[in-house]
Amino acid sequence: MPEGVSSLLRPLVLVVEDEAAISTMLRYNLEKQGFRVAEAGDGEAALRMVGESPPDLVLLDWMLPALSGIEVCRQLRRRPATHHLPIIMLTARAEDQDAVRGLNTGADDYVTKPFAVEALIARIHALLRRSQTVSAGGPLQFHGLVLDVAAHRVSRNGRAIHLGPTEFRLLEFFLQHPRRVFSREELLDAVWGREIHVEPRTVDVHIRRLRKAINGEGEPDVVRTVRAAGYALDEEHS
Ligand code: CA
């Protein structure tokens, strides 16, 4: 690939995978799609590389020697510089329960092995889109919550809030339609995109994370759970 300005505009994906065959296959397919690719064979190397040349997205294998994918994810989320970094976990089918735990740890999405490369690429595009959402207009507001899309900043009652790309997009969508109840499927369409399959329970995980982030001590929960219907941004308690 030629170096230059154009190469800098191509998103950099860091592949963290100890199985060389999978890593090579991912590099081949990602480069074919126009991504730049960096590879790390273990968690330590991944954390070092993220510090040296920050990627736009991390594909993180769950099963790694020494430092597990979950631990790498946790450490990335703890650092302010990588708090928002889009992360997709790669898991084996038998670890499906663990995958949900992975989402709770801070991953934005997960893909189960063996996966179709096309499906993985679609998820990468969708996640990058969510993390790069830009729209015109002033900040969106609701009960002390302020979301500035252009500056990618969120605060509540003046307190800065750090959200991952998925929670950011979820909150943005809610703020665009306050008090309207959305089903999990509607939220999946609006936030994740129609072209990828995500399980409805994934929405619950991200709602939980969004709540935890935006509701501070003594502040009312502004995310309303509507039984058998879905969720709404609302000041009323159910
Ligand atoms: Ca592995």
PDB file of C-alpha atoms and ligand atoms in Angstrom:
ATOM      1  CA  MET A   1       0.000   0.000   0.000  1.00  0.00           C
ATOM      2  CA  PRO A   2       1.403   3.440  -0.883  1.00  0.00           C
ATOM      3  CA  GLU A   3       2.009   5.778   2.054  1.00  0.00           C
ATOM      4  CA  GLY A   4       0.847   9.379   2.017  1.00  0.00           C
ATOM      5  CA  VAL A   5      -2.058  11.569   2.982  1.00  0.00           C
ATOM      6  CA  SER A   6      -4.647   9.206   1.548  1.00  0.00           C
ATOM      7  CA  SER A   7      -3.369   6.302   3.635  1.00  0.00           C
ATOM      8  CA  LEU A   8      -3.874   8.371   6.779  1.00  0.00           C
ATOM      9  CA  LEU A   9      -7.557   8.769   5.950  1.00  0.00           C
ATOM     10  CA  ARG A  10      -8.071   5.029   5.878  1.00  0.00           C
ATOM     11  CA  PRO A  11      -9.184   3.743   9.286  1.00  0.00           C
ATOM     12  CA  LEU A  12      -6.586   1.760  11.219  1.00  0.00           C
ATOM     13  CA  VAL A  13      -7.821  -1.537  12.653  1.00  0.00           C
ATOM     14  CA  LEU A  14      -5.746  -3.284  15.314  1.00  0.00           C
ATOM     15  CA  VAL A  15      -6.204  -7.057  15.143  1.00  0.00           C
ATOM     16  CA  VAL A  16      -5.381  -8.735  18.473  1.00  0.00           C
ATOM     17  CA  GLU A  17      -5.243 -12.465  17.825  1.00  0.00           C
ATOM     18  CA  ASP A  18      -2.717 -15.136  18.766  1.00  0.00           C
ATOM     19  CA  GLU A  19      -3.711 -17.535  15.980  1.00  0.00           C
ATOM     20  CA  ALA A  20      -1.558 -16.457  13.034  1.00  0.00           C
ATOM     21  CA  ALA A  21      -3.865 -18.012  10.418  1.00  0.00           C
ATOM     22  CA  ILE A  22      -6.881 -16.005  11.603  1.00  0.00           C
ATOM     23  CA  SER A  23      -4.844 -12.838  11.979  1.00  0.00           C
ATOM     24  CA  THR A  24      -3.453 -13.171   8.440  1.00  0.00           C
ATOM     25  CA  MET A  25      -6.913 -13.871   7.028  1.00  0.00           C
ATOM     26  CA  LEU A  26      -8.294 -10.787   8.789  1.00  0.00           C
ATOM     27  CA  ARG A  27      -5.451  -8.592   7.561  1.00  0.00           C
ATOM     28  CA  TYR A  28      -5.966  -9.765   3.972  1.00  0.00           C
ATOM     29  CA  ASN A  29      -9.705  -9.098   4.026  1.00  0.00           C
ATOM     30  CA  LEU A  30      -9.529  -5.801   5.903  1.00  0.00           C
ATOM     31  CA  GLU A  31      -6.841  -4.431   3.580  1.00  0.00           C
ATOM     32  CA  LYS A  32      -8.944  -5.479   0.602  1.00  0.00           C
ATOM     33  CA  GLN A  33     -11.721  -3.318   2.105  1.00  0.00           C
ATOM     34  CA  GLY A  34      -9.379  -0.322   2.318  1.00  0.00           C
ATOM     35  CA  PHE A  35      -8.507  -0.493   5.996  1.00  0.00           C
ATOM     36  CA  ARG A  36      -5.010  -0.161   7.370  1.00  0.00           C
ATOM     37  CA  VAL A  37      -4.175  -3.081   9.644  1.00  0.00           C
ATOM     38  CA  ALA A  38      -1.876  -3.551  12.613  1.00  0.00           C
ATOM     39  CA  GLU A  39      -1.481  -6.956  14.295  1.00  0.00           C
ATOM     40  CA  ALA A  40      -0.761  -7.859  17.904  1.00  0.00           C
ATOM     41  CA  GLY A  41      -0.222 -11.462  18.995  1.00  0.00           C
ATOM     42  CA  ASP A  42      -1.000 -10.927  22.661  1.00  0.00           C
ATOM     43  CA  GLY A  43      -2.601  -8.484  25.074  1.00  0.00           C
ATOM     44  CA  GLU A  44       0.615  -6.840  26.250  1.00  0.00           C
ATOM     45  CA  ALA A  45       1.616  -6.036  22.678  1.00  0.00           C
ATOM     46  CA  ALA A  46      -1.895  -4.752  21.978  1.00  0.00           C
ATOM     47  CA  LEU A  47      -1.829  -2.294  24.891  1.00  0.00           C
ATOM     48  CA  ARG A  48       1.631  -1.086  23.847  1.00  0.00           C
ATOM     49  CA  MET A  49       0.604  -0.637  20.199  1.00  0.00           C
ATOM     50  CA  VAL A  50      -2.587   1.224  21.120  1.00  0.00           C
ATOM     51  CA  GLY A  51      -0.426   3.703  23.018  1.00  0.00           C
ATOM     52  CA  GLU A  52       2.089   4.089  20.197  1.00  0.00           C
ATOM     53  CA  SER A  53      -0.277   4.485  17.238  1.00  0.00           C
ATOM     54  CA  PRO A  54      -3.916   4.740  18.303  1.00  0.00           C
ATOM     55  CA  PRO A  55      -6.181   2.642  16.063  1.00  0.00           C
ATOM     56  CA  ASP A  56      -9.706   3.622  14.988  1.00  0.00           C
ATOM     57  CA  LEU A  57     -11.058   0.235  16.048  1.00  0.00           C
ATOM     58  CA  VAL A  58      -9.807  -2.892  17.820  1.00  0.00           C
ATOM     59  CA  LEU A  59     -10.712  -6.464  16.889  1.00  0.00           C
ATOM     60  CA  LEU A  60      -9.977  -8.270  20.124  1.00  0.00           C
ATOM     61  CA  ASP A  61      -9.817 -12.028  20.488  1.00  0.00           C
ATOM     62  CA  TRP A  62     -11.228 -13.344  23.764  1.00  0.00           C
ATOM     63  CA  MET A  63      -8.755 -16.221  24.122  1.00  0.00           C
ATOM     64  CA  LEU A  64      -5.240 -14.810  24.299  1.00  0.00           C
ATOM     65  CA  PRO A  65      -2.166 -16.127  26.091  1.00  0.00           C
ATOM     66  CA  ALA A  66      -1.405 -14.404  29.435  1.00  0.00           C
ATOM     67  CA  LEU A  67      -3.567 -11.267  29.392  1.00  0.00           C
ATOM     68  CA  SER A  68      -7.107 -12.231  28.273  1.00  0.00           C
ATOM     69  CA  GLY A  69      -9.128 -10.214  25.789  1.00  0.00           C
ATOM     70  CA  ILE A  70     -11.476  -9.198  28.582  1.00  0.00           C
ATOM     71  CA  GLU A  71      -8.602  -7.835  30.646  1.00  0.00           C
ATOM     72  CA  VAL A  72      -7.246  -5.917  27.642  1.00  0.00           C
ATOM     73  CA  CYS A  73     -10.726  -4.489  27.082  1.00  0.00           C
ATOM     74  CA  ARG A  74     -11.024  -3.493  30.732  1.00  0.00           C
ATOM     75  CA  GLN A  75      -7.657  -1.743  30.685  1.00  0.00           C
ATOM     76  CA  LEU A  76      -8.469   0.135  27.481  1.00  0.00           C
ATOM     77  CA  ARG A  77     -11.760   1.342  28.954  1.00  0.00           C
ATOM     78  CA  ARG A  78     -10.015   2.513  32.112  1.00  0.00           C
ATOM     79  CA  ARG A  79      -7.618   4.807  30.242  1.00  0.00           C
ATOM     80  CA  PRO A  80      -9.067   8.213  29.308  1.00  0.00           C
ATOM     81  CA  ALA A  81      -7.299   8.149  25.920  1.00  0.00           C
ATOM     82  CA  THR A  82      -8.950   4.876  24.895  1.00  0.00           C
ATOM     83  CA  HIS A  83     -12.212   5.155  26.825  1.00  0.00           C
ATOM     84  CA  HIS A  84     -14.179   5.690  23.599  1.00  0.00           C
ATOM     85  CA  LEU A  85     -12.116   3.365  21.390  1.00  0.00           C
ATOM     86  CA  PRO A  86     -14.481   1.094  19.404  1.00  0.00           C
ATOM     87  CA  ILE A  87     -13.867  -2.558  20.369  1.00  0.00           C
ATOM     88  CA  ILE A  88     -15.285  -5.712  18.783  1.00  0.00           C
ATOM     89  CA  MET A  89     -14.609  -8.951  20.676  1.00  0.00           C
ATOM     90  CA  LEU A  90     -14.038 -12.207  18.811  1.00  0.00           C
ATOM     91  CA  THR A  91     -15.358 -15.190  20.766  1.00  0.00           C
ATOM     92  CA  ALA A  92     -15.834 -18.922  20.258  1.00  0.00           C
ATOM     93  CA  ARG A  93     -19.394 -20.204  20.040  1.00  0.00           C
ATOM     94  CA  ALA A  94     -19.140 -22.051  23.362  1.00  0.00           C
ATOM     95  CA  GLU A  95     -18.302 -18.795  25.070  1.00  0.00           C
ATOM     96  CA  ASP A  96     -21.537 -17.060  24.063  1.00  0.00           C
ATOM     97  CA  GLN A  97     -22.457 -16.355  27.684  1.00  0.00           C
ATOM     98  CA  ASP A  98     -19.004 -14.908  28.176  1.00  0.00           C
ATOM     99  CA  ALA A  99     -19.581 -12.659  25.194  1.00  0.00           C
ATOM    100  CA  VAL A 100     -22.365 -10.895  27.016  1.00  0.00           C
ATOM    101  CA  ARG A 101     -19.985 -10.539  29.954  1.00  0.00           C
ATOM    102  CA  GLY A 102     -17.535  -9.066  27.457  1.00  0.00           C
ATOM    103  CA  LEU A 103     -20.095  -6.429  26.503  1.00  0.00           C
ATOM    104  CA  ASN A 104     -20.515  -5.642  30.177  1.00  0.00           C
ATOM    105  CA  THR A 105     -16.770  -5.160  30.418  1.00  0.00           C
ATOM    106  CA  GLY A 106     -16.948  -2.473  27.781  1.00  0.00           C
ATOM    107  CA  ALA A 107     -16.757  -4.057  24.322  1.00  0.00           C
ATOM    108  CA  ASP A 108     -19.097  -2.440  21.784  1.00  0.00           C
ATOM    109  CA  ASP A 109     -19.942  -5.588  19.907  1.00  0.00           C
ATOM    110  CA  TYR A 110     -18.901  -9.191  19.589  1.00  0.00           C
ATOM    111  CA  VAL A 111     -18.639 -11.669  16.755  1.00  0.00           C
ATOM    112  CA  THR A 112     -18.746 -15.405  17.315  1.00  0.00           C
ATOM    113  CA  LYS A 113     -16.187 -17.714  15.681  1.00  0.00           C
ATOM    114  CA  PRO A 114     -16.367 -19.115  13.114  1.00  0.00           C
ATOM    115  CA  PHE A 115     -17.631 -15.933  11.480  1.00  0.00           C
ATOM    116  CA  ALA A 116     -18.313 -14.843   7.924  1.00  0.00           C
ATOM    117  CA  VAL A 117     -15.840 -12.129   6.993  1.00  0.00           C
ATOM    118  CA  GLU A 118     -18.590 -10.113   5.260  1.00  0.00           C
ATOM    119  CA  ALA A 119     -20.614 -10.017   8.481  1.00  0.00           C
ATOM    120  CA  LEU A 120     -17.586  -8.906  10.467  1.00  0.00           C
ATOM    121  CA  ILE A 121     -16.786  -6.156   7.937  1.00  0.00           C
ATOM    122  CA  ALA A 122     -20.420  -4.949   8.123  1.00  0.00           C
ATOM    123  CA  ARG A 123     -20.123  -4.695  11.901  1.00  0.00           C
ATOM    124  CA  ILE A 124     -16.848  -2.822  11.637  1.00  0.00           C
ATOM    125  CA  HIS A 125     -18.417  -0.308   9.248  1.00  0.00           C
ATOM    126  CA  ALA A 126     -21.490   0.049  11.461  1.00  0.00           C
ATOM    127  CA  LEU A 127     -19.428   0.597  14.602  1.00  0.00           C
ATOM    128  CA  LEU A 128     -17.134   3.125  12.911  1.00  0.00           C
ATOM    129  CA  ARG A 129     -20.229   4.962  11.668  1.00  0.00           C
ATOM    130  CA  ARG A 130     -21.625   5.065  15.206  1.00  0.00           C
ATOM    131  CA  SER A 131     -18.345   6.378  16.590  1.00  0.00           C
ATOM    132  CA  GLN A 132     -18.057   9.066  13.919  1.00  0.00           C
ATOM    133  CA  THR A 133     -21.632  10.342  13.920  1.00  0.00           C
ATOM    134  CA  VAL A 134     -21.658  13.978  12.930  1.00  0.00           C
ATOM    135  CA  SER A 135     -24.766  16.086  12.548  1.00  0.00           C
ATOM    136  CA  ALA A 136     -25.518  19.768  12.263  1.00  0.00           C
ATOM    137  CA  GLY A 137     -27.300  21.873  14.843  1.00  0.00           C
ATOM    138  CA  GLY A 138     -26.802  22.790  18.461  1.00  0.00           C
ATOM    139  CA  PRO A 139     -26.473  20.455  21.415  1.00  0.00           C
ATOM    140  CA  LEU A 140     -29.372  18.152  22.292  1.00  0.00           C
ATOM    141  CA  GLN A 141     -30.766  18.655  25.799  1.00  0.00           C
ATOM    142  CA  PHE A 142     -33.063  16.912  28.252  1.00  0.00           C
ATOM    143  CA  HIS A 143     -33.327  17.453  31.992  1.00  0.00           C
ATOM    144  CA  GLY A 144     -29.771  18.607  32.565  1.00  0.00           C
ATOM    145  CA  LEU A 145     -28.375  16.197  29.993  1.00  0.00           C
ATOM    146  CA  VAL A 146     -26.468  17.918  27.196  1.00  0.00           C
ATOM    147  CA  LEU A 147     -25.120  16.076  24.161  1.00  0.00           C
ATOM    148  CA  ASP A 148     -22.983  18.033  21.737  1.00  0.00           C
ATOM    149  CA  VAL A 149     -22.730  15.920  18.604  1.00  0.00           C
ATOM    150  CA  ALA A 150     -20.128  18.052  16.827  1.00  0.00           C
ATOM    151  CA  ALA A 151     -17.809  18.171  19.842  1.00  0.00           C
ATOM    152  CA  HIS A 152     -18.734  14.586  20.814  1.00  0.00           C
ATOM    153  CA  ARG A 153     -19.316  15.704  24.393  1.00  0.00           C
ATOM    154  CA  VAL A 154     -21.909  14.657  26.939  1.00  0.00           C
ATOM    155  CA  SER A 155     -22.633  16.175  30.324  1.00  0.00           C
ATOM    156  CA  ARG A 156     -25.344  16.101  32.958  1.00  0.00           C
ATOM    157  CA  ASN A 157     -25.837  19.021  35.333  1.00  0.00           C
ATOM    158  CA  GLY A 158     -22.402  20.233  34.292  1.00  0.00           C
ATOM    159  CA  ARG A 159     -20.651  16.946  35.031  1.00  0.00           C
ATOM    160  CA  ALA A 160     -18.744  15.482  32.057  1.00  0.00           C
ATOM    161  CA  ILE A 161     -19.875  11.996  31.051  1.00  0.00           C
ATOM    162  CA  HIS A 162     -17.779   9.535  29.077  1.00  0.00           C
ATOM    163  CA  LEU A 163     -19.724   7.232  26.791  1.00  0.00           C
ATOM    164  CA  GLY A 164     -18.631   4.487  24.415  1.00  0.00           C
ATOM    165  CA  PRO A 165     -19.663   4.934  20.756  1.00  0.00           C
ATOM    166  CA  THR A 166     -22.763   2.752  21.064  1.00  0.00           C
ATOM    167  CA  GLU A 167     -24.053   4.443  24.226  1.00  0.00           C
ATOM    168  CA  PHE A 168     -23.336   7.831  22.634  1.00  0.00           C
ATOM    169  CA  ARG A 169     -25.392   6.972  19.567  1.00  0.00           C
ATOM    170  CA  LEU A 170     -28.177   5.486  21.735  1.00  0.00           C
ATOM    171  CA  LEU A 171     -28.395   8.623  23.831  1.00  0.00           C
ATOM    172  CA  GLU A 172     -28.275  10.814  20.733  1.00  0.00           C
ATOM    173  CA  PHE A 173     -31.193   8.872  19.263  1.00  0.00           C
ATOM    174  CA  PHE A 174     -33.204   9.111  22.505  1.00  0.00           C
ATOM    175  CA  LEU A 175     -32.517  12.852  22.730  1.00  0.00           C
ATOM    176  CA  GLN A 176     -33.787  13.293  19.179  1.00  0.00           C
ATOM    177  CA  HIS A 177     -37.084  11.636  20.208  1.00  0.00           C
ATOM    178  CA  PRO A 178     -37.689  12.365  23.893  1.00  0.00           C
ATOM    179  CA  ARG A 179     -40.523  10.513  25.664  1.00  0.00           C
ATOM    180  CA  ARG A 180     -41.136   8.215  22.720  1.00  0.00           C
ATOM    181  CA  VAL A 181     -41.035   4.513  23.512  1.00  0.00           C
ATOM    182  CA  PHE A 182     -38.863   2.396  21.222  1.00  0.00           C
ATOM    183  CA  SER A 183     -38.804  -1.378  21.036  1.00  0.00           C
ATOM    184  CA  ARG A 184     -35.470  -3.193  21.122  1.00  0.00           C
ATOM    185  CA  GLU A 185     -35.863  -3.911  17.402  1.00  0.00           C
ATOM    186  CA  GLU A 186     -36.443  -0.234  16.624  1.00  0.00           C
ATOM    187  CA  LEU A 187     -33.369   0.694  18.627  1.00  0.00           C
ATOM    188  CA  LEU A 188     -31.336  -1.956  16.803  1.00  0.00           C
ATOM    189  CA  ASP A 189     -32.433  -0.528  13.448  1.00  0.00           C
ATOM    190  CA  ALA A 190     -31.729   3.045  14.449  1.00  0.00           C
ATOM    191  CA  VAL A 191     -28.463   2.604  16.292  1.00  0.00           C
ATOM    192  CA  TRP A 192     -26.845  -0.577  14.988  1.00  0.00           C
ATOM    193  CA  GLY A 193     -28.242  -0.492  11.455  1.00  0.00           C
ATOM    194  CA  ARG A 194     -30.474  -2.856   9.571  1.00  0.00           C
ATOM    195  CA  GLU A 195     -27.755  -4.732   7.723  1.00  0.00           C
ATOM    196  CA  ILE A 196     -26.298  -6.479  10.725  1.00  0.00           C
ATOM    197  CA  HIS A 197     -27.835  -9.054  13.023  1.00  0.00           C
ATOM    198  CA  VAL A 198     -27.594  -8.202  16.696  1.00  0.00           C
ATOM    199  CA  GLU A 199     -29.496  -9.992  19.403  1.00  0.00           C
ATOM    200  CA  PRO A 200     -32.152  -7.912  21.178  1.00  0.00           C
ATOM    201  CA  ARG A 201     -30.559  -8.645  24.575  1.00  0.00           C
ATOM    202  CA  THR A 202     -27.531  -6.679  23.374  1.00  0.00           C
ATOM    203  CA  VAL A 203     -29.733  -3.579  23.597  1.00  0.00           C
ATOM    204  CA  ASP A 204     -30.356  -4.300  27.287  1.00  0.00           C
ATOM    205  CA  VAL A 205     -26.626  -4.462  27.944  1.00  0.00           C
ATOM    206  CA  HIS A 206     -26.030  -1.069  26.353  1.00  0.00           C
ATOM    207  CA  ILE A 207     -29.064   0.491  28.055  1.00  0.00           C
ATOM    208  CA  ARG A 208     -27.656  -0.726  31.380  1.00  0.00           C
ATOM    209  CA  ARG A 209     -24.301   0.842  30.558  1.00  0.00           C
ATOM    210  CA  LEU A 210     -25.920   4.092  29.414  1.00  0.00           C
ATOM    211  CA  ARG A 211     -27.943   4.314  32.641  1.00  0.00           C
ATOM    212  CA  LYS A 212     -24.881   3.700  34.782  1.00  0.00           C
ATOM    213  CA  ALA A 213     -23.004   6.466  32.959  1.00  0.00           C
ATOM    214  CA  ILE A 214     -25.650   9.190  32.887  1.00  0.00           C
ATOM    215  CA  ASN A 215     -27.388   8.713  36.232  1.00  0.00           C
ATOM    216  CA  GLY A 216     -25.206  10.204  38.963  1.00  0.00           C
ATOM    217  CA  GLU A 217     -25.721  10.184  42.752  1.00  0.00           C
ATOM    218  CA  GLY A 218     -29.175  11.448  43.573  1.00  0.00           C
ATOM    219  CA  GLU A 219     -30.106  12.104  39.944  1.00  0.00           C
ATOM    220  CA  PRO A 220     -33.356  10.586  38.678  1.00  0.00           C
ATOM    221  CA  ASP A 221     -33.096   7.767  36.137  1.00  0.00           C
ATOM    222  CA  VAL A 222     -34.159   9.323  32.837  1.00  0.00           C
ATOM    223  CA  VAL A 223     -34.224   6.045  30.926  1.00  0.00           C
ATOM    224  CA  ARG A 224     -37.618   4.449  31.375  1.00  0.00           C
ATOM    225  CA  THR A 225     -38.109   0.706  30.899  1.00  0.00           C
ATOM    226  CA  VAL A 226     -41.550   0.025  29.473  1.00  0.00           C
ATOM    227  CA  ARG A 227     -42.439  -3.582  30.161  1.00  0.00           C
ATOM    228  CA  ALA A 228     -42.986  -5.668  27.033  1.00  0.00           C
ATOM    229  CA  ALA A 229     -42.527  -2.537  24.912  1.00  0.00           C
ATOM    230  CA  GLY A 230     -38.992  -1.192  25.195  1.00  0.00           C
ATOM    231  CA  TYR A 231     -37.274   1.962  26.384  1.00  0.00           C
ATOM    232  CA  ALA A 232     -37.819   5.703  26.375  1.00  0.00           C
ATOM    233  CA  LEU A 233     -35.978   8.802  27.499  1.00  0.00           C
ATOM    234  CA  ASP A 234     -38.414  10.094  30.081  1.00  0.00           C
ATOM    235  CA  GLU A 235     -38.476  11.868  33.424  1.00  0.00           C
ATOM    236  CA  GLU A 236     -41.384   9.733  34.659  1.00  0.00           C
ATOM    237  CA  HIS A 237     -40.590   6.612  36.630  1.00  0.00           C
ATOM    238  CA  SER A 238     -42.346   3.433  35.661  1.00  0.00           C
TER     239      SER A 238
HETATM  240 CA    CA B   1      -7.054 -16.916  20.365  1.00  0.00          CA
END
